[in-house]
Amino acid sequence: MKFTCDREALVDKLLVLSRGVSTRGTLPVLSGILLQARDGRLEMCSTDLELSMKAVVPAEIERPGDVVVPARLFSDIVRNLPVAGVTVELGQGDEASGSVVVTGGSARFELNAWTATDFPQTSSFDLTGSIAVSRVPFLATLAKVARAASRDDNRPILTGVLVSVEPTGLRMVATDSYRLAVKQTTLSDGPQAEVEAIVPVKALNEVARLASGIESESIAVVISENQAVFGLGDLVIATRLIDGQFPNYRQLLPESFEHVVELDREMFLAVVRRVGLLAQKNAPLRLRFVPPTEDQPAQLVVRAITQDIGQARETLDIEYSGEELEIGFNHLYLVDGIESVDEEKLALQLITPLRPGLISGIRDGDPGTDFLYLIMPIRLSG
Amino acid sequence: MALECERMFVSAQSILHVDMDAFFASVEQARRPELRGRPVIVGGPPGTRSVVATASYEARAFGVRTAMPTARAQQLCPQAVFLRGDLAAYAAVHERLVGLFRLFTDRVQVVSIDEAYLDVSGCRRLFGPPRAIACRIQELVYDREGITCSVGIGSGKLLARLASELARPAGLGELTDADVCGRLRELPVRDLLGVGAVTEARLAALGITTVALLQDAALPLLSAAFGSGAYALKQLAFGRSLASPVRSRRRLPKSLGKEVTFDEDTADGDRLRATLLRLVDHAMTRLRAKGLAARTVTLKLRYSTFHTITRRTTLPHATGATQPVYGAAVGLLDHVALDGRLVRLLGVSLGDLHARSFQLTLDDVWKETSLDEAVDRIRARYGTASIGRAGAALVSSALLPARREAG
């Protein structure tokens, strides 16, 4: 194998792929990047066995071939070469001996490498039959739910986002069992296909990160039985899907609520952030809804107490006519929910202090249904 | 000068010690008029190895004392009415009493189900002098619950407690600083809060049997026997305690655990897991009873060689639910390679405790919480052994003698 390519183009893609390598695993070859030189181009792959990425760089192929180079070192070398042209060559004669020579100008590096057959091919990166999903709505939808997905590997199913693509639109659902986010986006040019899968949030976050920089207006998506493939221009990301039954979110949404409180998004967010400073160590943020009296309007009193640290309190005037109610929430979950609302006004709907609350934006005077953020309270100690 | 200031500071305090007279027995007599005036003994049935929890004053006249085997109590007072006791009812009365105390001051330190300290130093302008408050409390307790209490007034917890001790039953006593050099001197050292049987015996070995002798004892003499504790001991004799003032808010405990030493060392994984479930289950009930939630779970394992290991994990959230904690504990146990080694002791400890404001979840844990609550209610009423998890039943009580459990 021998090829020459542009240093900047190579560095660019190496940076992307380096994020996908696995350095902690038991398979050392996973800390490498597979180089495949053929047909006038260089294809590079990385994988941690769950998430795989492929990037293509134009190259002048002198001799086709494959090899796996250590990702970190190879990237550092290429980045530091003195000239724009990079030549990579696998020791001639004995292709299996695994020694790669990288040259640029008069600089010459010789690196131990792995043979390509050691590299697990987890995906074919095949985009045949893909459906095109508009990029901007896809990313916007994902941004609303991604934070609600679980990071706790003890319940793998919750580390995924339920993604449904239909001709009319796109829906994503995520929950870590403490809160649940549902975002429904209408697509004017929806794909003529219907697919649904539980995609690891880690892969989706990677897709979002890389897709924000591409020129194409759409993302190519293929969902097969056990993996999802996303085409982002000259980058392809493949991920295994999460097997199992995603919680039935429709069942978790209460049929009706006792109280609907309208709040100014910015103001409420600022109060929750401020008072939340004293809700450390999982201490709850206490929201007390007080009906109006003769001398004062209805109020929302937000309080937080952290044992041995201190306490905070702030009051907001609200419209509220129900009975006095105090409910506790994790302030970080609350912030995530409020931030995901686009509208200026939001509705916080409640039943009792031990039942879930629902946050949604207010559109045309009514709580919207395209984004729903269900949040479980913290039981207060009294 | 420093001592003078300290005394002024201490004198400014007015502490009440409210002690319910024969609490359990009194509650029974209050709700069952036919028992009034009769000797009532609350405890296990006389045929068993149980002891007296409370004896009414009528029974005490026969020599019946708390913690005496009920069999012995029956010998002393065969005509007594023996009752099993209704903890839920006593706890309800206790709750109401504490609520009543809080009408006077928010600085209420509940010592046990039948006694509490009240710091009424700042209440003089609202409710009058301490003596008036004490009388009012006695009246209210009798009016509302039909039972009597003894109240002691002092410039510190120790004097207040001693004063109530001297005043019972149904009395009102006060120990002033003047009494420290008077009445207090007559008392045996054992009457001092903080002097138990061991200290009493060690003092007796020095020839010190009364408070007067302790007050007059030379510090070096005490130091020889008690080391650094000598100063504190001598302060006790003057009614001054180095212990904290009335604590209205209980500090959170650092951890809470339960462990068991097996009758016979074991390497049986099923048995270890079942035992672990039992330990977690009971620890969690205690945790919830204290209104707490835990975030870390520590497993303790002692091999027959006495080599002891601990393994710890942190949960995503503090929880009061049994299931996730058991799941974490079993996870720790499964990661320990026993390699056929015999286990002598198994323990679980819950740490990073928080006040019971725990995050509810959308799914099974929510159902689990309701289950846990139901179990706690049943245990509060019928006792810990009345209900348990089926998995834990794999280990019969006979295999796990309750006496060897360290709680």
CSV table of C-alpha atoms in Angstrom, one decimal, chain B residues 23-312:
chain,number,residue,atom,x,y,z
B,23,PHE,CA,-45.6,6.7,79.5
B,24,PHE,CA,-46.9,3.5,77.8
B,25,ALA,CA,-48.8,2.4,80.9
B,26,SER,CA,-50.3,5.9,81.3
B,27,VAL,CA,-51.5,6.0,77.7
B,28,GLU,CA,-53.1,2.6,78.3
B,29,GLN,CA,-54.8,3.8,81.5
B,30,ALA,CA,-55.9,7.0,79.8
B,31,ARG,CA,-57.7,5.2,76.9
B,32,ARG,CA,-59.0,2.3,79.0
B,33,PRO,CA,-60.6,3.8,82.2
B,34,GLU,CA,-61.0,0.3,83.7
B,35,LEU,CA,-57.2,0.1,84.1
B,36,ARG,CA,-57.0,3.3,86.1
B,37,GLY,CA,-55.7,2.7,89.6
B,38,ARG,CA,-54.6,-0.8,88.8
B,39,PRO,CA,-51.0,-2.0,88.3
B,40,VAL,CA,-50.4,-2.1,84.5
B,41,ILE,CA,-47.3,-3.6,82.9
B,42,VAL,CA,-46.5,-3.1,79.3
B,43,GLY,CA,-44.2,-5.7,77.8
B,44,GLY,CA,-44.2,-9.1,76.4
B,45,PRO,CA,-46.4,-11.9,77.9
B,46,PRO,CA,-45.0,-13.3,81.2
B,47,GLY,CA,-44.5,-16.7,79.8
B,48,THR,CA,-41.8,-15.5,77.4
B,49,ARG,CA,-38.3,-14.2,77.8
B,50,SER,CA,-39.5,-10.6,77.3
B,51,VAL,CA,-38.9,-7.7,79.6
B,52,VAL,CA,-41.0,-4.9,81.1
B,53,ALA,CA,-41.1,-1.8,78.8
B,54,THR,CA,-43.1,0.3,81.3
B,55,ALA,CA,-44.8,-0.3,84.6
B,56,SER,CA,-47.4,2.0,86.0
B,57,TYR,CA,-46.7,3.6,89.3
B,58,GLU,CA,-49.2,1.2,90.9
B,59,ALA,CA,-47.0,-1.7,89.7
B,60,ARG,CA,-43.8,0.0,90.7
B,61,ALA,CA,-45.1,0.0,94.3
B,62,PHE,CA,-44.6,-3.7,94.1
B,63,GLY,CA,-41.1,-3.4,93.0
B,64,VAL,CA,-41.6,-3.8,89.3
B,65,ARG,CA,-39.0,-2.0,87.3
B,66,THR,CA,-38.4,-1.2,83.6
B,67,ALA,CA,-36.3,-3.9,81.8
B,68,MET,CA,-37.1,-6.5,84.5
B,69,PRO,CA,-38.1,-9.9,83.0
B,70,THR,CA,-41.9,-10.0,82.8
B,71,ALA,CA,-41.8,-13.4,84.5
B,72,ARG,CA,-40.2,-11.8,87.5
B,73,ALA,CA,-42.7,-8.9,87.4
B,74,GLN,CA,-45.5,-11.4,87.5
B,75,GLN,CA,-44.0,-13.0,90.7
B,76,LEU,CA,-43.8,-9.6,92.3
B,77,CYS,CA,-47.2,-8.4,91.2
B,78,PRO,CA,-49.4,-11.3,90.2
B,79,GLN,CA,-52.5,-9.1,90.0
B,80,ALA,CA,-51.0,-6.8,87.4
B,81,VAL,CA,-52.6,-6.3,84.0
B,82,PHE,CA,-50.0,-7.4,81.3
B,83,LEU,CA,-50.3,-5.6,78.0
B,84,ARG,CA,-48.4,-6.3,74.8
B,85,GLY,CA,-48.1,-2.6,74.0
B,86,ASP,CA,-49.4,-0.6,71.0
B,87,LEU,CA,-46.4,1.3,69.7
B,88,ALA,CA,-48.4,3.0,66.9
B,89,ALA,CA,-50.7,4.5,69.5
B,90,TYR,CA,-47.8,5.6,71.8
B,91,ALA,CA,-46.1,7.1,68.8
B,92,ALA,CA,-49.2,9.1,67.9
B,93,VAL,CA,-49.4,10.5,71.4
B,94,HIS,CA,-45.7,11.3,71.2
B,95,GLU,CA,-46.3,13.2,67.9
B,96,ARG,CA,-49.1,15.3,69.5
B,97,LEU,CA,-47.0,16.0,72.6
B,98,VAL,CA,-44.0,17.2,70.5
B,99,GLY,CA,-46.5,19.4,68.6
B,100,LEU,CA,-47.7,20.8,71.9
B,101,PHE,CA,-44.1,21.6,73.1
B,102,ARG,CA,-43.5,23.4,69.8
B,103,LEU,CA,-46.3,25.8,70.7
B,104,PHE,CA,-43.9,27.2,73.2
B,105,THR,CA,-40.6,27.1,71.5
B,106,ASP,CA,-39.1,25.8,68.3
B,107,ARG,CA,-36.1,24.6,70.2
B,108,VAL,CA,-37.3,21.2,71.2
B,109,GLN,CA,-34.9,18.3,71.4
B,110,VAL,CA,-36.7,15.0,71.4
B,111,VAL,CA,-34.6,12.5,73.4
B,112,SER,CA,-36.9,9.5,73.2
B,113,ILE,CA,-40.5,8.7,72.8
B,114,ASP,CA,-41.2,9.9,76.4
B,115,GLU,CA,-38.8,12.7,77.0
B,116,ALA,CA,-37.7,16.0,75.5
B,117,TYR,CA,-35.8,19.1,76.3
B,118,LEU,CA,-37.2,22.5,75.7
B,119,ASP,CA,-35.1,25.7,75.6
B,120,VAL,CA,-37.5,28.3,76.8
B,121,SER,CA,-34.8,31.0,77.4
B,122,GLY,CA,-36.3,33.3,74.9
B,123,CYS,CA,-40.0,32.7,75.8
B,124,ARG,CA,-40.2,34.7,79.0
B,125,ARG,CA,-42.0,37.7,77.4
B,126,LEU,CA,-44.4,35.5,75.5
B,127,PHE,CA,-45.3,32.9,78.0
B,128,GLY,CA,-43.9,34.1,81.3
B,129,PRO,CA,-41.1,32.5,83.5
B,130,PRO,CA,-40.0,28.9,83.0
B,131,ARG,CA,-42.0,27.7,86.0
B,132,ALA,CA,-45.2,29.1,84.5
B,133,ILE,CA,-44.5,27.4,81.2
B,134,ALA,CA,-43.8,24.2,82.9
B,135,CYS,CA,-47.1,24.3,84.8
B,136,ARG,CA,-48.9,25.2,81.6
B,137,ILE,CA,-47.3,22.2,79.8
B,138,GLN,CA,-48.4,19.9,82.6
B,139,GLU,CA,-51.9,21.2,82.4
B,140,LEU,CA,-52.1,20.9,78.7
B,141,VAL,CA,-50.6,17.4,78.6
B,142,TYR,CA,-53.2,16.2,81.2
B,143,ASP,CA,-56.1,18.0,79.5
B,144,ARG,CA,-55.3,16.7,76.0
B,145,GLU,CA,-53.9,13.2,76.7
B,146,GLY,CA,-55.1,12.4,80.2
B,147,ILE,CA,-51.6,11.5,81.3
B,148,THR,CA,-49.1,13.2,83.6
B,149,CYS,CA,-45.6,14.3,83.2
B,150,SER,CA,-42.7,15.6,85.4
B,151,VAL,CA,-41.0,18.7,84.4
B,152,GLY,CA,-37.5,19.8,85.6
B,153,ILE,CA,-36.2,23.3,85.2
B,154,GLY,CA,-32.5,24.1,85.1
B,155,SER,CA,-29.9,26.4,83.7
B,156,GLY,CA,-28.7,23.5,81.5
B,157,LYS,CA,-29.9,20.1,80.3
B,158,LEU,CA,-28.2,18.2,83.0
B,159,LEU,CA,-29.8,20.2,85.9
B,160,ALA,CA,-33.2,20.2,84.2
B,161,ARG,CA,-33.0,16.4,83.8
B,162,LEU,CA,-31.9,15.9,87.4
B,163,ALA,CA,-34.7,18.3,88.5
B,164,SER,CA,-37.4,16.3,86.7
B,165,GLU,CA,-35.9,13.1,88.1
B,166,LEU,CA,-36.3,14.4,91.6
B,167,ALA,CA,-39.8,15.7,91.0
B,168,ARG,CA,-41.4,12.6,89.5
B,169,PRO,CA,-44.1,11.5,89.3
B,170,ALA,CA,-46.3,14.5,88.1
B,171,GLY,CA,-44.0,16.9,89.8
B,172,LEU,CA,-42.3,20.2,89.0
B,173,GLY,CA,-38.8,20.7,90.1
B,174,GLU,CA,-36.1,23.3,89.7
B,175,LEU,CA,-32.4,23.2,90.3
B,176,THR,CA,-30.8,26.6,90.5
B,177,ASP,CA,-27.2,27.4,90.5
B,178,ALA,CA,-27.5,27.7,94.3
B,179,ASP,CA,-28.7,24.1,94.5
B,180,VAL,CA,-25.5,23.0,92.8
B,181,CYS,CA,-23.7,23.8,96.1
B,182,GLY,CA,-26.7,22.6,98.2
B,183,ARG,CA,-29.2,20.0,97.3
B,184,LEU,CA,-27.1,18.6,94.5
B,185,ARG,CA,-24.3,17.6,96.8
B,186,GLU,CA,-26.5,15.1,98.7
B,187,LEU,CA,-27.2,13.0,95.6
B,188,PRO,CA,-25.4,9.8,94.7
B,189,VAL,CA,-23.1,10.3,91.6
B,190,ARG,CA,-25.3,7.8,89.7
B,191,ASP,CA,-28.0,10.4,89.5
B,192,LEU,CA,-25.8,12.6,87.3
B,193,LEU,CA,-26.7,12.3,83.6
B,194,GLY,CA,-23.6,10.9,82.0
B,195,VAL,CA,-22.6,8.7,84.9
B,196,GLY,CA,-23.4,5.1,84.2
B,197,ALA,CA,-22.7,1.9,86.0
B,198,VAL,CA,-19.1,1.7,84.9
B,199,THR,CA,-18.2,5.3,85.8
B,200,GLU,CA,-20.1,4.8,89.1
B,201,ALA,CA,-18.0,1.7,89.9
B,202,ARG,CA,-14.7,3.5,89.0
B,203,LEU,CA,-15.6,6.5,91.1
B,204,ALA,CA,-16.6,4.2,94.0
B,205,ALA,CA,-13.1,2.6,93.7
B,206,LEU,CA,-11.8,6.1,94.4
B,207,GLY,CA,-14.1,6.4,97.4
B,208,ILE,CA,-16.4,8.9,95.5
B,209,THR,CA,-20.0,8.0,96.0
B,210,THR,CA,-21.8,11.4,96.2
B,211,VAL,CA,-21.9,14.5,94.2
B,212,ALA,CA,-20.4,16.4,97.1
B,213,LEU,CA,-17.3,14.1,97.0
B,214,LEU,CA,-17.0,14.4,93.3
B,215,GLN,CA,-17.3,18.2,93.5
B,216,ASP,CA,-14.5,18.3,96.1
B,217,ALA,CA,-12.3,15.7,94.5
B,218,ALA,CA,-8.9,16.9,93.3
B,219,LEU,CA,-8.7,16.9,89.5
B,220,PRO,CA,-5.3,15.1,89.5
B,221,LEU,CA,-6.9,12.2,91.4
B,222,LEU,CA,-9.7,12.0,88.8
B,223,SER,CA,-7.2,12.4,85.9
B,224,ALA,CA,-5.3,9.3,87.1
B,225,ALA,CA,-8.5,7.3,86.7
B,226,PHE,CA,-10.3,9.0,83.9
B,227,GLY,CA,-7.6,10.6,81.9
B,228,SER,CA,-8.8,13.5,79.7
B,229,GLY,CA,-12.4,12.8,80.7
B,230,ALA,CA,-11.7,13.9,84.2
B,231,TYR,CA,-12.5,17.6,83.6
B,232,ALA,CA,-15.8,16.8,82.0
B,233,LEU,CA,-16.7,14.5,84.8
B,234,LYS,CA,-16.0,17.1,87.4
B,235,GLN,CA,-18.1,19.7,85.5
B,236,LEU,CA,-21.0,17.2,85.7
B,237,ALA,CA,-20.9,17.4,89.4
B,238,PHE,CA,-21.5,21.1,89.1
B,239,GLY,CA,-24.4,20.6,86.8
B,240,ARG,CA,-22.4,21.8,83.8
B,241,SER,CA,-22.4,19.6,80.8
B,242,LEU,CA,-19.9,20.0,78.0
B,243,ALA,CA,-22.5,18.5,75.8
B,244,SER,CA,-24.3,20.6,73.2
B,245,PRO,CA,-27.2,22.9,74.1
B,246,VAL,CA,-30.7,21.9,73.1
B,247,ARG,CA,-30.6,20.8,69.6
B,248,SER,CA,-33.8,21.4,67.9
B,249,ARG,CA,-32.7,20.0,64.5
B,250,ARG,CA,-31.3,16.5,64.5
B,251,ARG,CA,-28.1,16.1,62.6
B,252,LEU,CA,-28.2,13.6,59.9
B,253,PRO,CA,-26.5,10.4,60.7
B,254,LYS,CA,-23.4,9.7,58.5
B,255,SER,CA,-24.4,6.2,57.7
B,256,LEU,CA,-26.7,3.4,58.7
B,257,GLY,CA,-26.0,-0.3,58.4
B,258,LYS,CA,-26.8,-3.7,59.4
B,259,GLU,CA,-24.7,-6.8,59.5
B,260,VAL,CA,-24.9,-10.4,60.6
B,261,THR,CA,-22.5,-13.0,61.7
B,262,PHE,CA,-23.5,-16.4,60.4
B,263,ASP,CA,-23.9,-19.2,62.9
B,264,GLU,CA,-21.8,-21.3,60.5
B,265,ASP,CA,-19.5,-19.8,57.9
B,266,THR,CA,-20.9,-20.2,54.4
B,267,ALA,CA,-19.8,-20.0,50.8
B,268,ASP,CA,-23.3,-20.5,49.4
B,269,GLY,CA,-24.1,-17.7,47.0
B,270,ASP,CA,-27.9,-18.1,47.2
B,271,ARG,CA,-27.7,-17.9,50.9
B,272,LEU,CA,-25.5,-14.9,50.9
B,273,ARG,CA,-27.8,-13.1,48.5
B,274,ALA,CA,-30.9,-14.0,50.5
B,275,THR,CA,-29.2,-12.8,53.6
B,276,LEU,CA,-28.2,-9.6,51.9
B,277,LEU,CA,-31.8,-9.0,50.8
B,278,ARG,CA,-32.9,-9.3,54.4
B,279,LEU,CA,-30.1,-7.0,55.6
B,280,VAL,CA,-30.9,-4.4,53.0
B,281,ASP,CA,-34.6,-4.7,53.6
B,282,HIS,CA,-34.3,-4.0,57.3
B,283,ALA,CA,-31.7,-1.3,56.9
B,284,MET,CA,-34.0,0.5,54.4
B,285,THR,CA,-36.9,0.3,56.7
B,286,ARG,CA,-34.9,1.9,59.4
B,287,LEU,CA,-33.6,4.5,56.9
B,288,ARG,CA,-37.1,5.4,55.9
B,289,ALA,CA,-38.3,5.5,59.5
B,290,LYS,CA,-35.7,8.2,60.0
B,291,GLY,CA,-37.0,10.0,57.0
B,292,LEU,CA,-33.8,9.5,55.1
B,293,ALA,CA,-32.6,8.4,51.7
B,294,ALA,CA,-29.2,6.9,50.9
B,295,ARG,CA,-26.9,7.4,47.9
B,296,THR,CA,-24.0,5.0,48.6
B,297,VAL,CA,-24.2,1.4,49.3
B,298,THR,CA,-21.3,-0.4,51.0
B,299,LEU,CA,-21.0,-4.1,51.2
B,300,LYS,CA,-18.9,-5.6,54.0
B,301,LEU,CA,-17.7,-9.2,54.0
B,302,ARG,CA,-15.6,-11.0,56.5
B,303,TYR,CA,-14.1,-14.3,55.6
B,304,SER,CA,-13.6,-17.1,58.1
B,305,THR,CA,-10.0,-16.0,58.2
B,306,PHE,CA,-11.2,-12.7,59.6
B,307,HIS,CA,-9.9,-11.0,56.5
B,308,THR,CA,-12.5,-8.3,55.9
B,309,ILE,CA,-13.2,-6.5,52.6
B,310,THR,CA,-15.6,-3.7,51.8
B,311,ARG,CA,-17.0,-2.7,48.4
B,312,ARG,CA,-18.8,0.5,47.7
